Amino acid sequence: MSGSAQSVRLNLTSSVQYVLRIADTCLIHAQRLSEWCGHGPVLEEDIALTNMALDLIGQARALLTRAGQLEGQGLDEDQLAFLRDERQFFNLTLVEQPMRRSSAHSPGGDFADTTLRNFLLASWLKQVWQGLLSSSDAQLAAIAAKALKEVRYHQQHAGDWVVRLGDGSEESARRMSAALERAWPYSAEMFVADVVDGAAAEQGLGAARSSLRGAWLADVLAVLDKAGLKAPADTPFLSSGTQGVHSEHLGFILAEMQSLQRQHPGGHW
Amino acid sequence: MSDEKGNVTNEWPLWEVFVRPKAGLDHKHCGSLHAADAAMAVQMAREVYTRRQEGTSVWVVRSMDITASDPGEKDMYFDPMEDKVYRHPTFYELPEAVNHM
């Protein structure tokens, strides 16, 4: 075994941060989805959730590799995933939130939260990837072409569940509605304009987040409407994961995700 | 959820899954799964049976809609064909041109 468990420090440019925002959102969302592995409500959905988590890990790996190349210190995907500290992760805060109630003592939602979050995110990532199709960075464009097929399926699969549960029994409708109330305030962060996005749009790297809301909302409202759900009112709350300032949950995820690489630096199997 | 006799059950109905490996080939039965309706069955078939690029097309049908021969009547149904070799087209002389038939 070789290497070092020392945390890596990034030379953060706006391009690197732009790519890491998408990479980390995919990675942390995958980590949360994978908590369902072996616990799905039915065997078939258990496999479906795991398949989607694996798609997202694949996307995160490709993006982390590219981010490492753009960053310039020669960091690889593993170093970026396992040796970065919390403040250098730039995922949406939404994906950190507990997704599955694993015990009476553990916070978190239920299957409605999972499937709703997956739908909101897939609808967002679809717009992000679409913007990256024409990226000035040929590698990002190639990653986007593959990822877009995957995320279109995630959106359909998760959207189907939103409709089934929202338009299902009284109990399932109540839970889906509660999940929507919980997730909605975090969706504001998906569309914040800032210098990182401005620079990315200017360089032709990818779309600015602020330009994605219209198309996202059209997709989301179409499904909510079929599900008999109403979009909650927007609130002033604005999460800040994409600035590197996270909720209390990310630290726990990273502790679990990174512990092996930290204890056995450079270990692979 | 209720079954064909109107009994309430907690199980989703069973579906048989047929996958076509590539264009031009037949759909082949590859297994079964539980799903609430046909649309979900197609999605779950994609998840469960085409994860390793096994397919380009999926069919599903409710298991209860399949009528099967009776296993107890296997002797009567299938054994009589055992000695009827003349039903195999192995006695024709083929012209050279169709050598690879």
PDB file of C-alpha atoms in Angstrom, chain A:
ATOM      1  CA  MET A   1       0.000   0.000   0.000  1.00  0.00           C
ATOM      2  CA  SER A   2       1.190   3.465  -0.841  1.00  0.00           C
ATOM      3  CA  GLY A   3       0.021   7.044  -0.843  1.00  0.00           C
ATOM      4  CA  SER A   4      -1.147   9.224   1.990  1.00  0.00           C
ATOM      5  CA  ALA A   5      -4.334   9.809   3.882  1.00  0.00           C
ATOM      6  CA  GLN A   6      -3.634  13.550   3.984  1.00  0.00           C
ATOM      7  CA  SER A   7      -6.522  15.565   2.659  1.00  0.00           C
ATOM      8  CA  VAL A   8      -5.973  17.046  -0.779  1.00  0.00           C
ATOM      9  CA  ARG A   9      -6.194  20.820  -1.254  1.00  0.00           C
ATOM     10  CA  LEU A  10      -7.631  22.038  -4.528  1.00  0.00           C
ATOM     11  CA  ASN A  11      -6.500  24.906  -6.701  1.00  0.00           C
ATOM     12  CA  LEU A  12     -10.053  25.949  -7.195  1.00  0.00           C
ATOM     13  CA  THR A  13     -10.923  27.674 -10.461  1.00  0.00           C
ATOM     14  CA  SER A  14     -14.468  28.370 -11.542  1.00  0.00           C
ATOM     15  CA  SER A  15     -14.262  25.615 -14.180  1.00  0.00           C
ATOM     16  CA  VAL A  16     -13.164  23.059 -11.601  1.00  0.00           C
ATOM     17  CA  GLN A  17     -15.889  24.115  -9.202  1.00  0.00           C
ATOM     18  CA  TYR A  18     -18.499  24.004 -11.964  1.00  0.00           C
ATOM     19  CA  VAL A  19     -17.600  20.389 -12.798  1.00  0.00           C
ATOM     20  CA  LEU A  20     -17.314  19.375  -9.133  1.00  0.00           C
ATOM     21  CA  ARG A  21     -20.805  20.700  -8.397  1.00  0.00           C
ATOM     22  CA  ILE A  22     -22.254  18.215 -10.867  1.00  0.00           C
ATOM     23  CA  ALA A  23     -19.820  15.417  -9.974  1.00  0.00           C
ATOM     24  CA  ASP A  24     -20.427  15.731  -6.228  1.00  0.00           C
ATOM     25  CA  THR A  25     -24.194  15.970  -6.648  1.00  0.00           C
ATOM     26  CA  CYS A  26     -24.097  12.674  -8.599  1.00  0.00           C
ATOM     27  CA  LEU A  27     -21.709  11.074  -6.089  1.00  0.00           C
ATOM     28  CA  ILE A  28     -23.555  11.973  -2.887  1.00  0.00           C
ATOM     29  CA  HIS A  29     -26.942  11.215  -4.426  1.00  0.00           C
ATOM     30  CA  ALA A  30     -25.580   7.794  -5.437  1.00  0.00           C
ATOM     31  CA  GLN A  31     -24.284   7.226  -1.917  1.00  0.00           C
ATOM     32  CA  ARG A  32     -27.731   7.995  -0.470  1.00  0.00           C
ATOM     33  CA  LEU A  33     -29.541   5.848  -3.058  1.00  0.00           C
ATOM     34  CA  SER A  34     -27.219   2.945  -2.337  1.00  0.00           C
ATOM     35  CA  GLU A  35     -28.435   2.948   1.274  1.00  0.00           C
ATOM     36  CA  TRP A  36     -31.514   1.223  -0.143  1.00  0.00           C
ATOM     37  CA  CYS A  37     -29.451  -1.726  -1.379  1.00  0.00           C
ATOM     38  CA  GLY A  38     -31.005  -4.768   0.272  1.00  0.00           C
ATOM     39  CA  HIS A  39     -33.818  -2.679   1.803  1.00  0.00           C
ATOM     40  CA  GLY A  40     -36.002  -1.844  -1.206  1.00  0.00           C
ATOM     41  CA  PRO A  41     -39.767  -2.135  -0.771  1.00  0.00           C
ATOM     42  CA  VAL A  42     -39.781  -4.991  -3.297  1.00  0.00           C
ATOM     43  CA  LEU A  43     -36.933  -6.930  -4.886  1.00  0.00           C
ATOM     44  CA  GLU A  44     -37.488  -5.392  -8.317  1.00  0.00           C
ATOM     45  CA  GLU A  45     -37.325  -1.809  -6.991  1.00  0.00           C
ATOM     46  CA  ASP A  46     -34.317  -2.674  -4.856  1.00  0.00           C
ATOM     47  CA  ILE A  47     -32.471  -3.611  -8.041  1.00  0.00           C
ATOM     48  CA  ALA A  48     -33.784  -0.510  -9.832  1.00  0.00           C
ATOM     49  CA  LEU A  49     -32.517   1.835  -7.094  1.00  0.00           C
ATOM     50  CA  THR A  50     -29.125   0.150  -7.088  1.00  0.00           C
ATOM     51  CA  ASN A  51     -28.901   0.298 -10.886  1.00  0.00           C
ATOM     52  CA  MET A  52     -29.572   4.041 -10.765  1.00  0.00           C
ATOM     53  CA  ALA A  53     -26.998   4.524  -7.999  1.00  0.00           C
ATOM     54  CA  LEU A  54     -24.440   2.743 -10.167  1.00  0.00           C
ATOM     55  CA  ASP A  55     -25.280   4.950 -13.170  1.00  0.00           C
ATOM     56  CA  LEU A  56     -24.704   7.997 -10.961  1.00  0.00           C
ATOM     57  CA  ILE A  57     -21.399   6.670  -9.640  1.00  0.00           C
ATOM     58  CA  GLY A  58     -20.292   6.122 -13.231  1.00  0.00           C
ATOM     59  CA  GLN A  59     -21.188   9.723 -14.073  1.00  0.00           C
ATOM     60  CA  ALA A  60     -19.427  10.995 -10.946  1.00  0.00           C
ATOM     61  CA  ARG A  61     -16.275   9.015 -11.764  1.00  0.00           C
ATOM     62  CA  ALA A  62     -16.074  10.432 -15.280  1.00  0.00           C
ATOM     63  CA  LEU A  63     -16.638  13.990 -14.033  1.00  0.00           C
ATOM     64  CA  LEU A  64     -14.188  13.668 -11.126  1.00  0.00           C
ATOM     65  CA  THR A  65     -11.534  12.407 -13.521  1.00  0.00           C
ATOM     66  CA  ARG A  66     -12.142  15.417 -15.763  1.00  0.00           C
ATOM     67  CA  ALA A  67     -12.170  17.788 -12.793  1.00  0.00           C
ATOM     68  CA  GLY A  68      -8.803  16.373 -11.710  1.00  0.00           C
ATOM     69  CA  GLN A  69      -7.349  17.047 -15.153  1.00  0.00           C
ATOM     70  CA  LEU A  70      -8.708  20.605 -15.211  1.00  0.00           C
ATOM     71  CA  GLU A  71      -7.437  21.230 -11.680  1.00  0.00           C
ATOM     72  CA  GLY A  72      -3.877  20.505 -12.739  1.00  0.00           C
ATOM     73  CA  GLN A  73      -2.240  18.766  -9.754  1.00  0.00           C
ATOM     74  CA  GLY A  74      -2.793  15.344 -11.261  1.00  0.00           C
ATOM     75  CA  LEU A  75      -5.412  14.272  -8.715  1.00  0.00           C
ATOM     76  CA  ASP A  76      -7.391  11.217  -9.771  1.00  0.00           C
ATOM     77  CA  GLU A  77     -11.045  10.314  -9.192  1.00  0.00           C
ATOM     78  CA  ASP A  78     -10.293   8.359  -6.007  1.00  0.00           C
ATOM     79  CA  GLN A  79      -8.277  11.143  -4.417  1.00  0.00           C
ATOM     80  CA  LEU A  80     -11.043  13.597  -5.219  1.00  0.00           C
ATOM     81  CA  ALA A  81     -13.801  11.357  -3.861  1.00  0.00           C
ATOM     82  CA  PHE A  82     -12.053  10.047  -0.771  1.00  0.00           C
ATOM     83  CA  LEU A  83      -9.480  12.626   0.302  1.00  0.00           C
ATOM     84  CA  ARG A  84     -11.322  15.919   0.007  1.00  0.00           C
ATOM     85  CA  ASP A  85     -12.655  17.595   3.137  1.00  0.00           C
ATOM     86  CA  GLU A  86     -16.254  18.625   3.545  1.00  0.00           C
ATOM     87  CA  ARG A  87     -15.745  22.279   2.592  1.00  0.00           C
ATOM     88  CA  GLN A  88     -14.281  21.218  -0.744  1.00  0.00           C
ATOM     89  CA  PHE A  89     -17.381  19.249  -1.738  1.00  0.00           C
ATOM     90  CA  PHE A  90     -19.806  21.242  -3.884  1.00  0.00           C
ATOM     91  CA  ASN A  91     -22.942  19.099  -4.168  1.00  0.00           C
ATOM     92  CA  LEU A  92     -26.468  20.446  -3.835  1.00  0.00           C
ATOM     93  CA  THR A  93     -27.520  20.332  -0.169  1.00  0.00           C
ATOM     94  CA  LEU A  94     -30.654  18.388  -1.159  1.00  0.00           C
ATOM     95  CA  VAL A  95     -28.705  15.204  -1.893  1.00  0.00           C
ATOM     96  CA  GLU A  96     -27.137  15.097   1.594  1.00  0.00           C
ATOM     97  CA  GLN A  97     -30.455  14.952   3.394  1.00  0.00           C
ATOM     98  CA  PRO A  98     -31.288  11.590   4.978  1.00  0.00           C
ATOM     99  CA  MET A  99     -33.319   9.547   2.554  1.00  0.00           C
ATOM    100  CA  ARG A 100     -34.211   6.331   4.279  1.00  0.00           C
ATOM    101  CA  ARG A 101     -35.356   5.737   7.826  1.00  0.00           C
ATOM    102  CA  SER A 102     -33.007   2.908   8.743  1.00  0.00           C
ATOM    103  CA  SER A 103     -34.063   2.629  12.383  1.00  0.00           C
ATOM    104  CA  ALA A 104     -36.346   4.250  14.913  1.00  0.00           C
ATOM    105  CA  HIS A 105     -33.419   6.420  16.007  1.00  0.00           C
ATOM    106  CA  SER A 106     -32.257   7.485  12.596  1.00  0.00           C
ATOM    107  CA  PRO A 107     -33.761  10.557  10.979  1.00  0.00           C
ATOM    108  CA  GLY A 108     -34.853  10.521   7.408  1.00  0.00           C
ATOM    109  CA  GLY A 109     -37.782  10.023   5.195  1.00  0.00           C
ATOM    110  CA  ASP A 110     -39.370   7.073   3.522  1.00  0.00           C
ATOM    111  CA  PHE A 111     -39.730   5.724   0.022  1.00  0.00           C
ATOM    112  CA  ALA A 112     -41.759   8.778  -1.003  1.00  0.00           C
ATOM    113  CA  ASP A 113     -38.823  11.076  -0.124  1.00  0.00           C
ATOM    114  CA  THR A 114     -36.462   8.855  -2.076  1.00  0.00           C
ATOM    115  CA  THR A 115     -38.502   8.673  -5.202  1.00  0.00           C
ATOM    116  CA  LEU A 116     -39.497  12.352  -5.155  1.00  0.00           C
ATOM    117  CA  ARG A 117     -35.920  13.518  -4.631  1.00  0.00           C
ATOM    118  CA  ASN A 118     -34.735  11.190  -7.369  1.00  0.00           C
ATOM    119  CA  PHE A 119     -37.331  12.679  -9.697  1.00  0.00           C
ATOM    120  CA  LEU A 120     -36.524  16.335  -8.875  1.00  0.00           C
ATOM    121  CA  LEU A 121     -32.804  15.664  -9.298  1.00  0.00           C
ATOM    122  CA  ALA A 122     -33.092  13.615 -12.484  1.00  0.00           C
ATOM    123  CA  SER A 123     -35.201  16.420 -13.972  1.00  0.00           C
ATOM    124  CA  TRP A 124     -32.457  18.897 -13.024  1.00  0.00           C
ATOM    125  CA  LEU A 125     -29.563  16.727 -14.164  1.00  0.00           C
ATOM    126  CA  LYS A 126     -31.306  16.196 -17.491  1.00  0.00           C
ATOM    127  CA  GLN A 127     -31.134  19.945 -18.100  1.00  0.00           C
ATOM    128  CA  VAL A 128     -27.541  20.103 -16.880  1.00  0.00           C
ATOM    129  CA  TRP A 129     -26.437  17.296 -19.207  1.00  0.00           C
ATOM    130  CA  GLN A 130     -28.353  18.787 -22.095  1.00  0.00           C
ATOM    131  CA  GLY A 131     -26.423  22.009 -21.579  1.00  0.00           C
ATOM    132  CA  LEU A 132     -23.153  20.075 -21.500  1.00  0.00           C
ATOM    133  CA  LEU A 133     -23.851  18.331 -24.828  1.00  0.00           C
ATOM    134  CA  SER A 134     -22.526  21.412 -26.618  1.00  0.00           C
ATOM    135  CA  SER A 135     -19.740  22.088 -24.106  1.00  0.00           C
ATOM    136  CA  SER A 136     -16.520  23.686 -25.340  1.00  0.00           C
ATOM    137  CA  ASP A 137     -14.844  20.832 -23.426  1.00  0.00           C
ATOM    138  CA  ALA A 138     -15.063  17.768 -25.694  1.00  0.00           C
ATOM    139  CA  GLN A 139     -14.714  15.318 -22.792  1.00  0.00           C
ATOM    140  CA  LEU A 140     -17.597  16.876 -20.874  1.00  0.00           C
ATOM    141  CA  ALA A 141     -19.719  16.739 -24.031  1.00  0.00           C
ATOM    142  CA  ALA A 142     -18.937  13.037 -24.438  1.00  0.00           C
ATOM    143  CA  ILE A 143     -19.772  12.281 -20.788  1.00  0.00           C
ATOM    144  CA  ALA A 144     -23.036  14.197 -21.187  1.00  0.00           C
ATOM    145  CA  ALA A 145     -24.085  12.204 -24.265  1.00  0.00           C
ATOM    146  CA  LYS A 146     -23.879   8.946 -22.295  1.00  0.00           C
ATOM    147  CA  ALA A 147     -25.309  10.331 -19.062  1.00  0.00           C
ATOM    148  CA  LEU A 148     -28.315  11.893 -20.747  1.00  0.00           C
ATOM    149  CA  LYS A 149     -29.687   8.478 -21.754  1.00  0.00           C
ATOM    150  CA  GLU A 150     -29.296   7.243 -18.202  1.00  0.00           C
ATOM    151  CA  VAL A 151     -30.873  10.256 -16.550  1.00  0.00           C
ATOM    152  CA  ARG A 152     -33.841  10.282 -18.915  1.00  0.00           C
ATOM    153  CA  TYR A 153     -34.645   6.811 -17.661  1.00  0.00           C
ATOM    154  CA  HIS A 154     -34.157   7.850 -14.012  1.00  0.00           C
ATOM    155  CA  GLN A 155     -36.597  10.680 -14.566  1.00  0.00           C
ATOM    156  CA  GLN A 156     -39.187   8.355 -16.077  1.00  0.00           C
ATOM    157  CA  HIS A 157     -38.797   5.671 -13.421  1.00  0.00           C
ATOM    158  CA  ALA A 158     -38.893   8.082 -10.486  1.00  0.00           C
ATOM    159  CA  GLY A 159     -41.640  10.183 -12.089  1.00  0.00           C
ATOM    160  CA  ASP A 160     -43.800   7.074 -12.433  1.00  0.00           C
ATOM    161  CA  TRP A 161     -43.499   6.482  -8.698  1.00  0.00           C
ATOM    162  CA  VAL A 162     -44.386  10.093  -7.902  1.00  0.00           C
ATOM    163  CA  VAL A 163     -47.603   9.655  -9.895  1.00  0.00           C
ATOM    164  CA  ARG A 164     -48.377   6.224  -8.428  1.00  0.00           C
ATOM    165  CA  LEU A 165     -47.924   7.361  -4.844  1.00  0.00           C
ATOM    166  CA  GLY A 166     -49.339  10.866  -5.264  1.00  0.00           C
ATOM    167  CA  ASP A 167     -52.380   9.490  -7.033  1.00  0.00           C
ATOM    168  CA  GLY A 168     -52.509   6.280  -4.976  1.00  0.00           C
ATOM    169  CA  SER A 169     -54.073   5.633  -1.599  1.00  0.00           C
ATOM    170  CA  GLU A 170     -54.877   8.308   0.957  1.00  0.00           C
ATOM    171  CA  GLU A 171     -51.799   7.304   2.927  1.00  0.00           C
ATOM    172  CA  SER A 172     -49.427   7.298  -0.042  1.00  0.00           C
ATOM    173  CA  ALA A 173     -50.755  10.694  -1.186  1.00  0.00           C
ATOM    174  CA  ARG A 174     -50.243  12.115   2.296  1.00  0.00           C
ATOM    175  CA  ARG A 175     -46.666  10.864   2.425  1.00  0.00           C
ATOM    176  CA  MET A 176     -45.787  12.040  -1.071  1.00  0.00           C
ATOM    177  CA  SER A 177     -47.222  15.429  -0.291  1.00  0.00           C
ATOM    178  CA  ALA A 178     -45.146  15.617   2.915  1.00  0.00           C
ATOM    179  CA  ALA A 179     -42.033  14.566   0.982  1.00  0.00           C
ATOM    180  CA  LEU A 180     -42.687  17.365  -1.503  1.00  0.00           C
ATOM    181  CA  GLU A 181     -42.960  19.916   1.319  1.00  0.00           C
ATOM    182  CA  ARG A 182     -39.631  18.715   2.721  1.00  0.00           C
ATOM    183  CA  ALA A 183     -37.706  18.652  -0.555  1.00  0.00           C
ATOM    184  CA  TRP A 184     -39.061  21.735  -2.277  1.00  0.00           C
ATOM    185  CA  PRO A 185     -37.164  24.439  -0.323  1.00  0.00           C
ATOM    186  CA  TYR A 186     -33.886  22.744  -1.303  1.00  0.00           C
ATOM    187  CA  SER A 187     -34.738  22.964  -5.007  1.00  0.00           C
ATOM    188  CA  ALA A 188     -34.060  26.734  -5.005  1.00  0.00           C
ATOM    189  CA  GLU A 189     -30.314  26.024  -4.925  1.00  0.00           C
ATOM    190  CA  MET A 190     -30.559  24.271  -8.288  1.00  0.00           C
ATOM    191  CA  PHE A 191     -31.085  27.618 -10.016  1.00  0.00           C
ATOM    192  CA  VAL A 192     -28.919  30.178  -8.224  1.00  0.00           C
ATOM    193  CA  ALA A 193     -26.882  32.487 -10.419  1.00  0.00           C
ATOM    194  CA  ASP A 194     -23.299  33.099  -9.273  1.00  0.00           C
ATOM    195  CA  VAL A 195     -19.833  33.813 -10.669  1.00  0.00           C
ATOM    196  CA  VAL A 196     -19.018  30.131 -11.209  1.00  0.00           C
ATOM    197  CA  ASP A 197     -22.075  29.673 -13.399  1.00  0.00           C
ATOM    198  CA  GLY A 198     -21.585  32.983 -15.150  1.00  0.00           C
ATOM    199  CA  ALA A 199     -18.022  32.030 -16.070  1.00  0.00           C
ATOM    200  CA  ALA A 200     -19.050  28.549 -17.233  1.00  0.00           C
ATOM    201  CA  ALA A 201     -21.756  29.957 -19.483  1.00  0.00           C
ATOM    202  CA  GLU A 202     -19.398  32.615 -20.838  1.00  0.00           C
ATOM    203  CA  GLN A 203     -16.692  30.069 -21.682  1.00  0.00           C
ATOM    204  CA  GLY A 204     -19.213  27.712 -23.252  1.00  0.00           C
ATOM    205  CA  LEU A 205     -18.333  25.089 -20.644  1.00  0.00           C
ATOM    206  CA  GLY A 206     -21.956  24.431 -19.699  1.00  0.00           C
ATOM    207  CA  ALA A 207     -25.290  26.058 -19.001  1.00  0.00           C
ATOM    208  CA  ALA A 208     -25.733  28.514 -16.132  1.00  0.00           C
ATOM    209  CA  ARG A 209     -28.001  26.999 -13.477  1.00  0.00           C
ATOM    210  CA  SER A 210     -30.170  30.072 -13.479  1.00  0.00           C
ATOM    211  CA  SER A 211     -31.187  29.350 -17.084  1.00  0.00           C
ATOM    212  CA  LEU A 212     -32.527  25.874 -16.312  1.00  0.00           C
ATOM    213  CA  ARG A 213     -35.553  26.583 -14.138  1.00  0.00           C
ATOM    214  CA  GLY A 214     -38.160  27.027 -16.868  1.00  0.00           C
ATOM    215  CA  ALA A 215     -37.547  23.648 -18.520  1.00  0.00           C
ATOM    216  CA  TRP A 216     -37.176  21.926 -15.144  1.00  0.00           C
ATOM    217  CA  LEU A 217     -40.396  23.369 -13.822  1.00  0.00           C
ATOM    218  CA  ALA A 218     -42.300  22.322 -16.949  1.00  0.00           C
ATOM    219  CA  ASP A 219     -41.189  18.686 -16.478  1.00  0.00           C
ATOM    220  CA  VAL A 220     -41.841  18.730 -12.740  1.00  0.00           C
ATOM    221  CA  LEU A 221     -45.245  20.390 -12.871  1.00  0.00           C
ATOM    222  CA  ALA A 222     -46.438  17.972 -15.574  1.00  0.00           C
ATOM    223  CA  VAL A 223     -45.742  15.033 -13.251  1.00  0.00           C
ATOM    224  CA  LEU A 224     -47.038  16.739 -10.095  1.00  0.00           C
ATOM    225  CA  ASP A 225     -50.208  17.534 -11.974  1.00  0.00           C
ATOM    226  CA  LYS A 226     -50.678  13.882 -13.000  1.00  0.00           C
ATOM    227  CA  ALA A 227     -49.992  12.913  -9.385  1.00  0.00           C
ATOM    228  CA  GLY A 228     -52.634  15.317  -8.086  1.00  0.00           C
ATOM    229  CA  LEU A 229     -49.974  17.258  -6.162  1.00  0.00           C
ATOM    230  CA  LYS A 230     -49.409  20.979  -5.961  1.00  0.00           C
ATOM    231  CA  ALA A 231     -45.976  22.580  -5.995  1.00  0.00           C
ATOM    232  CA  PRO A 232     -45.395  24.242  -2.604  1.00  0.00           C
ATOM    233  CA  ALA A 233     -44.873  27.997  -2.494  1.00  0.00           C
ATOM    234  CA  ASP A 234     -41.270  29.150  -2.832  1.00  0.00           C
ATOM    235  CA  THR A 235     -39.550  30.189   0.377  1.00  0.00           C
ATOM    236  CA  PRO A 236     -36.625  32.527   1.095  1.00  0.00           C
ATOM    237  CA  PHE A 237     -34.570  29.541   2.328  1.00  0.00           C
ATOM    238  CA  LEU A 238     -31.480  28.985   0.226  1.00  0.00           C
ATOM    239  CA  SER A 239     -29.102  26.093   0.850  1.00  0.00           C
ATOM    240  CA  SER A 240     -25.410  26.514   0.074  1.00  0.00           C
ATOM    241  CA  GLY A 241     -23.845  23.105  -0.635  1.00  0.00           C
ATOM    242  CA  THR A 242     -22.637  24.244  -4.060  1.00  0.00           C
ATOM    243  CA  GLN A 243     -20.604  26.956  -2.234  1.00  0.00           C
ATOM    244  CA  GLY A 244     -19.028  24.266  -0.033  1.00  0.00           C
ATOM    245  CA  VAL A 245     -21.128  25.131   3.030  1.00  0.00           C
ATOM    246  CA  HIS A 246     -23.113  22.058   3.964  1.00  0.00           C
ATOM    247  CA  SER A 247     -25.824  20.790   6.283  1.00  0.00           C
ATOM    248  CA  GLU A 248     -24.899  18.655   9.290  1.00  0.00           C
ATOM    249  CA  HIS A 249     -25.465  15.476   7.288  1.00  0.00           C
ATOM    250  CA  LEU A 250     -22.591  15.601   4.790  1.00  0.00           C
ATOM    251  CA  GLY A 251     -19.922  15.032   7.442  1.00  0.00           C
ATOM    252  CA  PHE A 252     -21.507  11.719   8.412  1.00  0.00           C
ATOM    253  CA  ILE A 253     -21.762  10.609   4.786  1.00  0.00           C
ATOM    254  CA  LEU A 254     -18.106  11.464   4.149  1.00  0.00           C
ATOM    255  CA  ALA A 255     -16.995   9.732   7.342  1.00  0.00           C
ATOM    256  CA  GLU A 256     -18.597   6.533   6.129  1.00  0.00           C
ATOM    257  CA  MET A 257     -17.597   6.952   2.497  1.00  0.00           C
ATOM    258  CA  GLN A 258     -13.992   7.951   3.128  1.00  0.00           C
ATOM    259  CA  SER A 259     -13.019   5.935   6.212  1.00  0.00           C
ATOM    260  CA  LEU A 260     -11.479   3.034   4.312  1.00  0.00           C
ATOM    261  CA  GLN A 261      -9.265   5.202   2.078  1.00  0.00           C
ATOM    262  CA  ARG A 262      -8.282   7.308   5.064  1.00  0.00           C
ATOM    263  CA  GLN A 263      -7.275   4.253   7.105  1.00  0.00           C
ATOM    264  CA  HIS A 264      -5.643   2.373   4.237  1.00  0.00           C
ATOM    265  CA  PRO A 265      -4.279   5.096   1.963  1.00  0.00           C
ATOM    266  CA  GLY A 266      -4.053   4.074  -1.665  1.00  0.00           C
ATOM    267  CA  GLY A 267      -5.561   0.675  -0.936  1.00  0.00           C
ATOM    268  CA  HIS A 268      -7.388  -0.945  -3.819  1.00  0.00           C
ATOM    269  CA  TRP A 269      -9.019  -4.307  -4.314  1.00  0.00           C
TER     270      TRP A 269
END
